[in-house]
Short mmCIF file of C-alpha atoms and ligand atoms in Angstrom, two decimals:
data_model
loop_
_atom_site.label_atom_id
_atom_site.label_comp_id
_atom_site.label_asym_id
_atom_site.label_seq_id
_atom_site.Cartn_x
_atom_site.Cartn_y
_atom_site.Cartn_z
CA UNK F 1 0.00 0.00 0.00
CA UNK F 2 1.36 3.40 -0.97
CA UNK F 3 0.44 6.30 1.30
CA UNK F 4 -1.20 8.40 -1.44
CA UNK F 5 -2.37 11.10 0.94
CA UNK F 6 1.11 12.22 1.87
CA UNK F 7 2.77 11.89 -1.51
CA UNK F 8 4.41 14.83 -3.22
CA UNK F 9 6.06 15.02 -6.65
CA UNK F 10 9.52 15.01 -5.07
CA UNK F 11 8.72 12.05 -2.80
CA UNK F 12 7.40 10.07 -5.75
CA UNK F 13 10.47 10.91 -7.81
CA UNK F 14 12.74 9.70 -5.02
CA UNK F 15 10.70 6.50 -4.63
CA UNK F 16 10.91 5.79 -8.36
CA UNK F 17 14.67 6.33 -8.26
CA UNK F 18 15.24 4.15 -5.20
CA UNK F 19 12.92 1.46 -6.55
CA UNK F 20 10.56 1.71 -3.58
CA UNK F 21 7.73 1.43 -6.10
CA UNK F 22 7.43 1.54 -9.87
CA UNK F 23 5.44 3.90 -12.09
CA UNK F 24 2.99 1.11 -12.77
CA UNK F 25 2.55 0.25 -9.10
CA UNK F 26 1.73 3.87 -8.32
CA UNK F 27 -0.73 4.19 -11.17
CA UNK F 28 -2.41 0.95 -10.14
CA UNK F 29 -2.95 2.40 -6.66
CA UNK F 30 -4.65 5.45 -8.15
CA UNK F 31 -6.75 3.28 -10.45
CA UNK F 32 -7.91 1.31 -7.41
CA UNK F 33 -9.06 4.48 -5.66
CA UNK F 34 -10.73 5.70 -8.85
CA UNK F 35 -12.66 2.47 -9.07
CA UNK F 36 -13.81 2.89 -5.50
CA UNK F 37 -14.70 6.57 -5.52
CA UNK F 38 -15.31 7.91 -8.99
CA UNK F 39 -18.90 6.71 -9.34
CA UNK F 40 -19.83 8.84 -6.36
CA UNK F 41 -17.51 11.82 -6.85
CA UNK F 42 -17.59 11.98 -10.68
CA UNK F 43 -14.16 13.57 -10.91
CA UNK F 44 -13.29 11.79 -14.16
CA UNK F 45 -15.41 11.58 -17.30
CA UNK F 46 -13.00 9.06 -18.75
CA UNK F 47 -9.97 7.06 -17.68
CA UNK F 48 -7.66 6.75 -20.68
CA UNK F 49 -7.22 3.15 -21.80
CA UNK F 50 -3.47 3.49 -22.33
CA UNK F 51 -2.59 4.49 -18.75
CA UNK F 52 -0.62 1.33 -17.97
CA UNK F 53 1.33 1.62 -21.23
CA UNK F 54 2.17 5.20 -20.33
CA UNK F 55 3.48 3.88 -16.99
CA UNK F 56 5.69 1.34 -18.76
CA UNK F 57 7.08 4.05 -21.03
CA UNK F 58 7.81 6.23 -18.01
CA UNK F 59 9.60 3.39 -16.27
CA UNK F 60 11.90 3.02 -19.29
CA UNK F 61 12.98 6.62 -18.86
CA UNK F 62 14.23 5.76 -15.37
CA UNK F 63 16.19 2.87 -16.84
CA UNK F 64 17.76 4.83 -19.66
CA UNK F 65 18.51 7.88 -17.57
CA UNK F 66 16.19 10.34 -19.36
CA UNK F 67 13.71 10.71 -16.51
CA UNK F 68 12.82 14.21 -15.32
CA UNK F 69 11.03 15.30 -12.16
CA UNK F 70 7.67 14.82 -13.90
CA UNK F 71 8.38 11.35 -15.30
CA UNK F 72 5.77 8.88 -14.04
CA UNK F 73 3.82 11.58 -12.18
CA UNK F 74 0.07 10.84 -12.45
CA UNK F 75 -1.88 13.85 -13.78
CA UNK F 76 -5.59 14.35 -14.33
CA UNK F 77 -6.45 16.85 -17.07
CA UNK F 78 -9.52 19.00 -17.56
CA UNK F 79 -11.86 18.03 -20.38
CA UNK F 80 -11.00 21.18 -22.38
CA UNK F 81 -7.30 20.31 -22.81
CA UNK F 82 -6.58 18.52 -26.09
CA UNK F 83 -4.80 15.16 -26.00
CA UNK F 84 -4.42 13.71 -29.48
CA UNK F 85 -6.59 10.67 -30.20
CA UNK F 86 -8.63 11.17 -27.02
CA UNK F 87 -12.00 12.76 -26.44
CA UNK F 88 -12.25 16.36 -25.24
CA UNK F 89 -15.81 17.58 -24.76
CA UNK F 90 -15.40 20.72 -22.61
CA UNK F 91 -18.19 19.32 -20.44
CA UNK F 92 -20.64 19.92 -23.28
CA UNK F 93 -23.05 17.74 -25.18
CA UNK F 94 -22.18 19.60 -28.37
CA UNK F 95 -18.68 18.07 -28.26
CA UNK F 96 -19.74 14.71 -26.81
CA UNK F 97 -17.82 12.61 -29.32
CA UNK F 98 -15.14 15.09 -30.26
CA UNK F 99 -11.72 13.45 -30.53
CA UNK F 100 -8.70 15.74 -30.39
CA UNK F 101 -6.66 15.69 -33.58
CA UNK F 102 -3.58 17.24 -32.01
CA UNK F 103 -1.91 17.65 -28.63
CA UNK F 104 -2.18 20.91 -26.74
CA UNK F 105 1.25 22.34 -26.01
CA UNK F 106 0.92 21.53 -22.30
CA UNK F 107 0.04 17.90 -23.04
CA UNK F 108 2.92 17.66 -25.50
CA UNK F 109 5.26 18.90 -22.78
CA UNK F 110 3.90 16.47 -20.18
CA UNK F 111 4.15 13.58 -22.65
CA UNK F 112 7.72 14.48 -23.52
CA UNK F 113 8.64 14.39 -19.86
CA UNK F 114 6.88 11.04 -19.43
CA UNK F 115 4.15 12.25 -17.09
CA UNK F 116 1.16 9.90 -16.93
CA UNK F 117 -2.16 11.27 -18.10
CA UNK F 118 -4.75 9.26 -16.21
CA UNK F 119 -7.93 10.73 -17.62
CA UNK F 120 -10.06 13.75 -18.41
CA UNK F 121 -12.00 15.46 -15.68
CA UNK F 122 -15.48 16.87 -15.33
CA UNK F 123 -16.00 20.61 -15.68
CA UNK F 124 -18.70 23.23 -16.05
CA UNK F 125 -19.78 23.40 -19.67
CA UNK F 126 -17.15 25.34 -21.65
CA UNK F 127 -15.71 26.36 -18.24
CA UNK F 128 -18.74 28.51 -17.42
CA UNK F 129 -19.63 28.12 -13.79
CA UNK F 130 -18.36 27.96 -10.24
CA UNK F 131 -19.68 24.60 -9.12
CA UNK F 132 -19.27 21.98 -11.91
CA UNK F 133 -23.05 21.75 -12.02
CA UNK F 134 -23.41 23.07 -15.58
CA UNK F 135 -21.57 20.03 -16.97
CA UNK F 136 -23.61 17.96 -19.43
CA UNK F 137 -22.24 14.88 -17.64
CA UNK F 138 -23.56 15.27 -14.10
CA UNK F 139 -22.26 17.08 -11.06
CA UNK F 140 -18.99 16.35 -9.28
CA UNK F 141 -19.01 16.10 -5.51
CA UNK F 142 -16.75 17.64 -2.91
CA UNK F 143 -14.70 14.93 -1.15
CA UNK F 144 -14.97 16.82 2.16
CA UNK F 145 -18.76 16.61 2.09
CA UNK F 146 -20.41 14.88 -0.83
CA UNK F 147 -23.61 16.93 -0.45
CA UNK F 148 -21.56 19.98 -1.48
CA UNK F 149 -20.05 21.29 -4.70
CA UNK F 150 -16.30 21.08 -5.32
CA UNK F 151 -16.32 24.52 -6.96
CA UNK F 152 -15.77 25.11 -10.63
CA UNK F 153 -15.28 25.22 -13.42
CA UNK F 154 -12.31 22.85 -12.98
CA UNK F 155 -14.16 20.92 -10.26
CA UNK F 156 -13.26 17.45 -11.57
CA UNK F 157 -9.54 18.25 -11.58
CA UNK F 158 -9.78 19.45 -7.97
CA UNK F 159 -11.75 16.39 -6.83
CA UNK F 160 -9.29 14.06 -8.55
CA UNK F 161 -6.43 15.43 -6.42
CA UNK F 162 -8.37 15.96 -3.17
CA UNK F 163 -9.85 12.46 -3.46
CA UNK F 164 -6.43 10.83 -4.14
CA UNK F 165 -7.39 9.85 -7.66
CA UNK F 166 -4.35 11.65 -9.13
CA UNK F 167 -1.29 13.20 -7.56
CA UNK F 168 -1.73 16.52 -9.38
CA UNK F 169 -3.90 17.94 -12.12
CA UNK F 170 -4.39 20.66 -14.68
CA UNK F 171 -7.38 22.93 -14.90
CA UNK F 172 -7.88 26.22 -16.68
CA UNK F 173 -8.72 29.66 -15.38
CA UNK F 174 -10.68 32.39 -17.04
CA UNK F 175 -11.84 33.82 -13.75
CA UNK F 176 -11.07 31.74 -10.69
CA UNK F 177 -11.78 28.30 -12.12
CA UNK F 178 -8.76 26.78 -10.41
CA UNK F 179 -8.39 28.98 -7.34
CA UNK F 180 -12.04 28.62 -6.34
CA UNK F 181 -12.20 24.79 -6.55
CA UNK F 182 -8.76 24.65 -4.90
CA UNK F 183 -10.29 26.70 -2.10
CA UNK F 184 -13.37 24.45 -1.76
CA UNK F 185 -11.29 21.24 -1.86
CA UNK F 186 -8.41 22.24 0.42
CA UNK F 187 -5.79 22.38 -2.35
CA UNK F 188 -3.22 24.74 -3.77
CA UNK F 189 -4.14 26.35 -7.10
CA UNK F 190 -2.06 28.70 -9.20
CA UNK F 191 -3.31 31.09 -11.88
CA UNK F 192 -0.13 31.96 -13.78
CA UNK F 193 0.62 35.33 -15.40
CA UNK F 194 -1.35 35.68 -18.63
CA UNK F 195 0.98 34.55 -21.41
CA UNK F 196 3.24 32.46 -19.17
CA UNK F 197 1.73 29.09 -20.14
CA UNK F 198 0.64 28.25 -23.69
CA UNK F 199 -3.07 28.24 -24.51
CA UNK F 200 -2.48 26.30 -27.72
CA UNK F 201 -4.86 23.35 -27.80
CA UNK F 202 -7.14 24.58 -25.02
CA UNK F 203 -10.82 24.85 -25.97
CA UNK F 204 -11.22 28.61 -25.62
CA UNK F 205 -13.67 30.37 -23.34
CA UNK F 206 -12.38 33.94 -23.08
CA UNK F 207 -9.09 34.24 -24.97
CA UNK F 208 -7.91 37.40 -23.27
CA UNK F 209 -8.28 35.71 -19.88
CA UNK F 210 -7.80 31.93 -20.28
CA UNK F 211 -4.74 30.33 -18.72
CA UNK F 212 -3.81 26.71 -17.98
CA UNK F 213 -3.45 26.38 -14.23
CA UNK F 214 -2.21 23.56 -11.97
CA UNK F 215 -3.63 22.00 -8.79
CA UNK F 216 -1.54 20.28 -6.13
CA UNK F 217 -1.66 19.36 -2.46
CA UNK F 218 1.17 21.72 -1.66
CA UNK F 219 2.92 24.78 -3.05
CA UNK F 220 6.06 22.95 -4.16
CA UNK F 221 4.11 20.58 -6.44
CA UNK F 222 2.39 23.49 -8.14
CA UNK F 223 5.73 25.27 -8.51
CA UNK F 224 7.28 22.22 -10.20
CA UNK F 225 4.41 22.00 -12.68
CA UNK F 226 4.51 25.72 -13.41
CA UNK F 227 8.25 25.63 -14.02
CA UNK F 228 7.81 22.76 -16.47
CA UNK F 229 4.97 24.37 -18.42
CA UNK F 230 5.93 28.01 -18.43
CA UNK F 231 7.67 28.44 -21.78
CA UNK F 232 7.42 30.60 -24.86
CA UNK F 233 5.26 28.88 -27.47
CA UNK F 234 5.16 30.22 -31.03
CA UNK F 235 1.82 28.39 -31.46
CA UNK F 236 0.15 30.83 -29.05
CA UNK F 237 0.23 34.45 -30.19
CA UNK F 238 -0.23 35.64 -26.61
CA UNK F 239 2.62 33.55 -25.27
CA UNK F 240 5.33 35.78 -23.88
CA UNK F 241 8.30 35.74 -26.17
CA UNK F 242 11.78 35.57 -24.68
CA UNK F 243 12.37 38.77 -26.67
CA UNK F 244 9.55 40.74 -25.12
CA UNK F 245 10.41 42.82 -22.08
CA UNK F 246 9.70 40.70 -19.06
CA UNK F 247 10.64 41.77 -15.57
CA UNK F 248 12.73 39.04 -14.05
CA UNK F 249 12.68 38.71 -10.30
CA UNK F 250 16.14 40.12 -10.06
CA UNK F 251 15.12 43.24 -11.95
CA UNK F 252 12.00 43.84 -9.96
CA UNK F 253 13.04 46.17 -7.15
CA UNK F 254 10.17 45.00 -5.02
CA UNK F 255 10.82 41.33 -5.40
CA UNK F 256 11.51 39.82 -2.04
CA UNK F 257 12.78 36.60 -3.53
CA UNK F 258 16.10 38.35 -3.25
CA UNK F 259 16.05 37.84 0.48
CA UNK F 260 14.20 40.80 1.89
CA UNK F 261 13.60 40.52 5.58
CA UNK F 262 10.31 42.41 5.62
CA UNK F 263 7.70 41.51 3.06
CA UNK F 264 5.03 44.06 2.33
CA UNK F 265 1.58 42.58 1.88
CA UNK F 266 -1.25 44.86 0.80
CA UNK F 267 -4.74 44.05 2.03
CA UNK F 268 -7.71 45.83 0.38
CA UNK F 269 -9.92 45.68 3.49
CA UNK F 270 -12.53 47.95 1.91
CA UNK F 271 -13.39 45.22 -0.64
CA UNK F 272 -14.60 42.91 2.11
CA UNK F 273 -17.29 45.19 3.50
CA UNK F 274 -20.23 43.35 1.94
CA UNK F 275 -21.10 39.80 0.96
CA UNK F 276 -18.25 38.00 2.69
CA UNK F 277 -19.17 35.28 5.13
CA UNK F 278 -18.19 36.35 8.71
CA UNK F 279 -16.41 33.02 9.24
CA UNK F 280 -14.32 33.64 6.14
CA UNK F 281 -13.36 37.08 7.41
CA UNK F 282 -12.42 35.71 10.81
CA UNK F 283 -10.20 33.08 9.23
CA UNK F 284 -8.65 35.62 6.87
CA UNK F 285 -7.84 38.00 9.74
CA UNK F 286 -6.17 35.12 11.60
CA UNK F 287 -4.08 34.31 8.54
CA UNK F 288 -3.03 37.93 8.19
CA UNK F 289 -2.11 38.03 11.86
CA UNK F 290 0.07 34.92 11.41
CA UNK F 291 1.83 36.58 8.50
CA UNK F 292 2.35 39.72 10.53
CA UNK F 293 3.71 37.75 13.48
CA UNK F 294 6.11 36.00 11.15
CA UNK F 295 7.67 39.27 10.01
CA UNK F 296 5.51 40.51 7.14
CA UNK F 297 4.43 44.13 7.02
CA UNK F 298 0.69 44.43 6.43
CA UNK F 299 -0.43 47.53 4.58
CA UNK F 300 -4.01 48.74 4.11
CA UNK F 301 -4.45 49.39 0.38
CA UNK F 302 -7.31 50.81 -1.67
CA UNK F 303 -8.36 49.29 -4.99
CA UNK F 304 -11.31 51.49 -6.01
CA UNK F 305 -11.53 50.20 -9.59
CA UNK F 306 -11.06 46.53 -8.68
CA UNK F 307 -14.41 46.81 -6.94
CA UNK F 308 -15.91 46.73 -10.43
CA UNK F 309 -13.98 43.66 -11.61
CA UNK F 310 -16.96 41.36 -11.67
CA UNK F 311 -19.05 43.83 -13.65
CA UNK F 312 -16.28 44.21 -16.24
CA UNK F 313 -15.63 40.48 -16.37
CA UNK F 314 -19.28 39.59 -16.94
CA UNK F 315 -19.30 41.82 -20.03
CA UNK F 316 -15.87 41.02 -21.51
CA UNK F 317 -16.11 37.26 -20.94
CA UNK F 318 -19.55 36.72 -22.57
CA UNK F 319 -18.44 38.87 -25.51
CA UNK F 320 -15.47 36.54 -26.05
CA UNK F 321 -17.61 33.46 -25.35
CA UNK F 322 -20.18 34.44 -27.98
CA UNK F 323 -17.40 34.76 -30.55
CA UNK F 324 -15.56 31.57 -29.56
CA UNK F 325 -18.66 29.43 -29.43
CA UNK F 326 -19.89 30.54 -32.85
CA UNK F 327 -17.75 27.81 -34.42
CA UNK F 328 -19.93 25.13 -32.83
CA UNK F 329 -22.67 25.14 -35.41
CA UNK F 330 -23.43 21.48 -36.00
CA UNK F 331 -21.43 21.51 -39.23
CA UNK F 332 -17.79 21.54 -38.25
CA UNK F 333 -17.57 19.86 -34.88
CA UNK F 334 -19.55 17.50 -32.71
CA UNK F 335 -23.28 17.25 -32.32
CA UNK F 336 -25.40 17.96 -35.40
CA UNK F 337 -29.21 18.01 -35.36
CA UNK F 338 -31.43 17.24 -38.33
CA UNK F 339 -33.01 20.24 -40.03
CA UNK F 340 -34.90 21.17 -43.17
CA UNK F 341 -32.30 23.75 -44.17
CA UNK F 342 -28.96 25.12 -43.01
CA UNK F 343 -30.44 27.71 -40.65
CA UNK F 344 -32.53 25.03 -38.95
CA UNK F 345 -29.49 22.75 -38.57
CA UNK F 346 -27.62 25.63 -36.91
CA UNK F 347 -30.47 26.51 -34.61
CA UNK F 348 -31.32 23.00 -33.53
CA UNK F 349 -27.70 21.92 -33.11
CA UNK F 350 -26.88 24.94 -30.98
CA UNK F 351 -30.21 24.97 -29.17
CA UNK F 352 -29.92 21.32 -28.13
CA UNK F 353 -26.14 21.02 -27.99
CA UNK F 354 -25.51 23.90 -25.56
CA UNK F 355 -26.82 23.94 -22.01
CA UNK F 356 -28.69 26.82 -20.39
CA UNK F 357 -25.67 28.70 -19.02
CA UNK F 358 -23.78 28.55 -22.31
CA UNK F 359 -26.85 29.84 -24.15
CA UNK F 360 -27.31 32.63 -21.61
CA UNK F 361 -23.74 33.81 -22.10
CA UNK F 362 -23.90 33.60 -25.89
CA UNK F 363 -26.99 35.83 -25.77
CA UNK F 364 -25.41 38.27 -23.31
CA UNK F 365 -22.20 38.43 -25.33
CA UNK F 366 -23.97 38.93 -28.61
CA UNK F 367 -25.97 41.74 -27.02
CA UNK F 368 -22.98 43.63 -25.59
CA UNK F 369 -21.20 43.40 -28.95
CA UNK F 370 -24.20 44.42 -31.01
CA UNK F 371 -24.44 47.66 -32.95
CA UNK F 372 -25.63 50.42 -30.65
CA UNK F 373 -24.58 48.66 -27.42
CA UNK F 374 -20.95 48.02 -28.20
CA UNK F 375 -19.77 51.37 -26.87
CA UNK F 376 -22.12 51.40 -23.93
CA UNK F 377 -21.11 47.96 -22.67
CA UNK F 378 -18.12 46.29 -24.29
CA UNK F 379 -15.96 49.37 -24.82
CA UNK F 380 -16.74 50.67 -21.38
CA UNK F 381 -15.85 47.34 -19.78
CA UNK F 382 -12.55 47.32 -21.66
CA UNK F 383 -11.77 50.78 -20.26
CA UNK F 384 -12.64 49.66 -16.73
CA UNK F 385 -10.36 46.65 -17.23
CA UNK F 386 -7.48 48.97 -18.17
CA UNK F 387 -8.10 51.03 -15.02
CA UNK F 388 -8.07 47.88 -12.89
CA UNK F 389 -4.85 46.74 -14.47
CA UNK F 390 -3.26 50.17 -13.96
CA UNK F 391 -4.29 50.33 -10.33
CA UNK F 392 -2.92 46.86 -9.60
CA UNK F 393 0.38 47.56 -11.34
CA UNK F 394 0.58 50.88 -9.44
CA UNK F 395 -0.18 49.14 -6.13
CA UNK F 396 2.72 46.76 -6.70
CA UNK F 397 5.05 49.75 -6.57
CA UNK F 398 4.29 49.92 -2.86
CA UNK F 399 3.67 46.34 -1.86
CA UNK F 400 5.18 42.98 -2.84
CA UNK F 401 1.94 41.03 -2.71
CA UNK F 402 -1.80 41.52 -2.31
CA UNK F 403 -3.77 39.18 -0.05
CA UNK F 404 -7.51 38.48 0.03
CA UNK F 405 -9.71 35.53 0.95
CA UNK F 406 -9.97 33.27 -2.13
CA UNK F 407 -13.76 33.03 -2.02
CA UNK F 408 -16.54 34.79 -0.07
CA UNK F 409 -17.93 31.47 1.27
CA UNK F 410 -16.80 27.90 1.82
CA UNK F 411 -18.18 25.07 -0.39
CA UNK F 412 -21.96 25.39 -0.77
CA UNK F 413 -24.61 22.70 -1.16
CA UNK F 414 -25.32 21.03 -4.48
CA UNK F 415 -28.32 22.73 -6.06
CA UNK F 416 -27.70 25.99 -4.20
CA UNK F 417 -27.33 29.13 -6.38
CA UNK F 418 -28.31 27.14 -9.47
CA UNK F 419 -31.40 29.24 -10.10
CA UNK F 420 -29.67 32.48 -9.25
CA UNK F 421 -26.91 33.21 -11.75
CA UNK F 422 -25.90 36.46 -10.04
CA UNK F 423 -25.34 34.66 -6.72
CA UNK F 424 -23.21 32.13 -8.61
CA UNK F 425 -21.25 34.91 -10.36
CA UNK F 426 -20.45 36.48 -6.97
CA UNK F 427 -18.23 33.46 -6.20
CA UNK F 428 -15.65 35.08 -8.51
CA UNK F 429 -15.49 38.39 -6.70
CA UNK F 430 -11.91 38.00 -5.39
CA UNK F 431 -10.69 36.00 -8.38
CA UNK F 432 -11.57 38.49 -11.10
CA UNK F 433 -8.96 41.25 -10.51
CA UNK F 434 -6.00 38.89 -11.19
CA UNK F 435 -7.55 37.55 -14.39
CA UNK F 436 -8.44 41.01 -15.68
CA UNK F 437 -5.02 42.43 -14.84
CA UNK F 438 -3.18 39.31 -16.06
CA UNK F 439 -1.17 39.00 -12.84
CA UNK F 440 -0.45 35.64 -11.20
CA UNK F 441 -2.33 34.50 -8.10
CA UNK F 442 -2.03 31.58 -5.72
CA UNK F 443 -4.80 30.09 -3.56
CA UNK F 444 -3.97 27.89 -0.62
CA UNK F 445 -5.71 26.33 2.29
CA UNK F 446 -5.88 28.34 5.51
CA UNK F 447 -7.69 25.98 7.86
CA UNK F 448 -11.19 24.59 8.18
CA UNK F 449 -14.59 25.81 9.35
CA UNK F 450 -16.69 24.17 12.07
CA UNK F 451 -18.06 21.66 9.55
CA UNK F 452 -14.56 20.67 8.46
CA UNK F 453 -14.78 22.57 5.16
CA UNK F 454 -11.58 24.23 3.94
CA UNK F 455 -10.90 27.97 4.06
CA UNK F 456 -8.45 29.52 1.64
CA UNK F 457 -6.24 32.58 1.29
CA UNK F 458 -5.17 34.13 -2.01
CA UNK F 459 -2.00 36.03 -2.83
CA UNK F 460 -1.51 38.07 -5.99
CA UNK F 461 1.91 39.14 -7.26
CA UNK F 462 3.18 41.42 -10.04
CA UNK F 463 3.35 40.05 -13.59
CA UNK F 464 5.87 37.17 -13.83
CA UNK F 465 6.53 37.13 -10.10
CA UNK F 466 5.22 33.59 -9.57
CA UNK F 467 8.35 32.98 -7.51
CA UNK F 468 7.17 35.46 -4.90
CA UNK F 469 3.92 33.49 -4.70
CA UNK F 470 5.77 30.23 -4.19
CA UNK F 471 7.88 31.79 -1.44
CA UNK F 472 5.00 33.31 0.47
CA UNK F 473 2.99 30.12 -0.09
CA UNK F 474 5.70 27.93 1.40
CA UNK F 475 6.14 30.35 4.26
CA UNK F 476 2.39 30.23 4.87
CA UNK F 477 2.43 26.43 4.85
CA UNK F 478 5.07 26.53 7.57
CA UNK F 479 3.26 28.97 9.83
CA UNK F 480 -0.13 27.38 9.22
CA UNK F 481 0.07 23.64 9.87
CA UNK F 482 -3.58 23.16 8.81
CA UNK F 483 -2.44 23.54 5.25
CA UNK F 484 -0.54 20.25 5.30
CA UNK F 485 -1.71 17.77 2.73
CA UNK F 486 -2.14 15.00 5.33
CA UNK F 487 -5.14 16.82 6.78
CA UNK F 488 -7.31 16.06 3.77
CA UNK F 489 -10.48 13.89 3.72
CA UNK F 490 -10.43 10.18 4.46
CA UNK F 491 -12.60 7.30 3.43
CA UNK F 492 -14.86 9.02 0.93
CA UNK F 493 -16.99 6.90 -1.36
CA UNK F 494 -17.48 3.86 0.79
N1 LIG E 501 -16.94 31.23 -12.44
C1 LIG E 501 -16.35 31.68 -13.67
C2 LIG E 501 -17.41 31.86 -14.72
O1 LIG E 501 -18.45 31.28 -14.58
C3 LIG E 501 -15.36 30.66 -14.09
C4 LIG E 501 -14.67 30.98 -15.34
C5 LIG E 501 -13.41 30.22 -15.46
O2 LIG E 501 -12.45 30.52 -14.79
N2 LIG E 501 -13.39 29.29 -16.38
O3 LIG E 501 -17.21 32.56 -15.67
#
């Protein structure tokens, strides 16, 4: 028996090297747990049939000396990440039988390193949602309490890791879709700087916001994955070129990776005045106190424009969604309905193929981009986004990091908020500024509430300062023993 709960990438790597267990033995352990728990938790939509072959291939790399830190590491991947020859449905009926014809850049990289791709995970349809309840393939359940949501949209990828059905996983973020489920499932989630990780081969939701984002049980695992995947990719026009000006940590005068003794953390207290659960605030204040006691300087900051992040996001995102989803017309990809003429085929395919939330956003997006409303909505939202970005960049001249709670509540009940889209959208309130500004952000566990549900704290850093996030994250893990991976749920699914 391998102690899956306390495994980390580095521990696994050492065990592979010492021969304590093989790649296949580890994968077989995960497959056993999947068999036991997946029917109830619905983390995976599919377990790839070549998993054991992948394990054999990985083992060879250890023999021939080409193994890297990710060789043999079991990953779960979100259903919107293309893996050649395998289905990718983005949680939607319209892509039910869609088989990827090429590898996304991130999958190519993982394959090259010999990581093991166990399967594709459940998600909100086209990544639209905060609970994994808009999936066309049923809800996923939170391993801490199966009557609750795991968060979304990358809920399946979070459940896979929290339920010990994979060591680590990939999700995607457009606005909080990794940080929020990480928060609800007691995990670490990183939203990298926009442009740091290739979007090539990711089924797009909002191109100006989307970013592949890892989940792990601890900060170091997420750091290892980020370091492996963060590369310039000519296949993604928004990938950051090595030639473009990019502040390295050394050049950033505020970077405290260079061994500062006092780290300045900005806290926008004014943003928490309304709508934040009192228990969340209490936990957040405790976390801030711990940071202060451990030598950080806490500074009260004001982010007047960031207050409007959600409003800007819910105009910009649907605009991009309506454009991106126009290609799913029943002719080129996936589900196609019968119709008397072309227009009817389009209407029926889209009407039946897309779920309610996807249709709502297509309508909203089409409206805000339409003649006569474009300036009033879309253009205005773009201007607000610029202001938010400016204010965050400005703020980072005075502080090294910004801290907030990750979410305004802990995991809510299945079915809750489903009939109230605005209540659901409010889940993203603290996530949105980082996505709009393109800065990196890290969510990590900060203890548990009285029902044993995880709390989470979020740190944001300046563009390309992921290293500062990893440092503060590791520091926080040390001063906050609750964060340790061993404190995760036991015995789910029996
Ligand atoms: N909750 C966000 C939304 O519904 C999630 C978007 C995302 O990050 N994919 O838009």
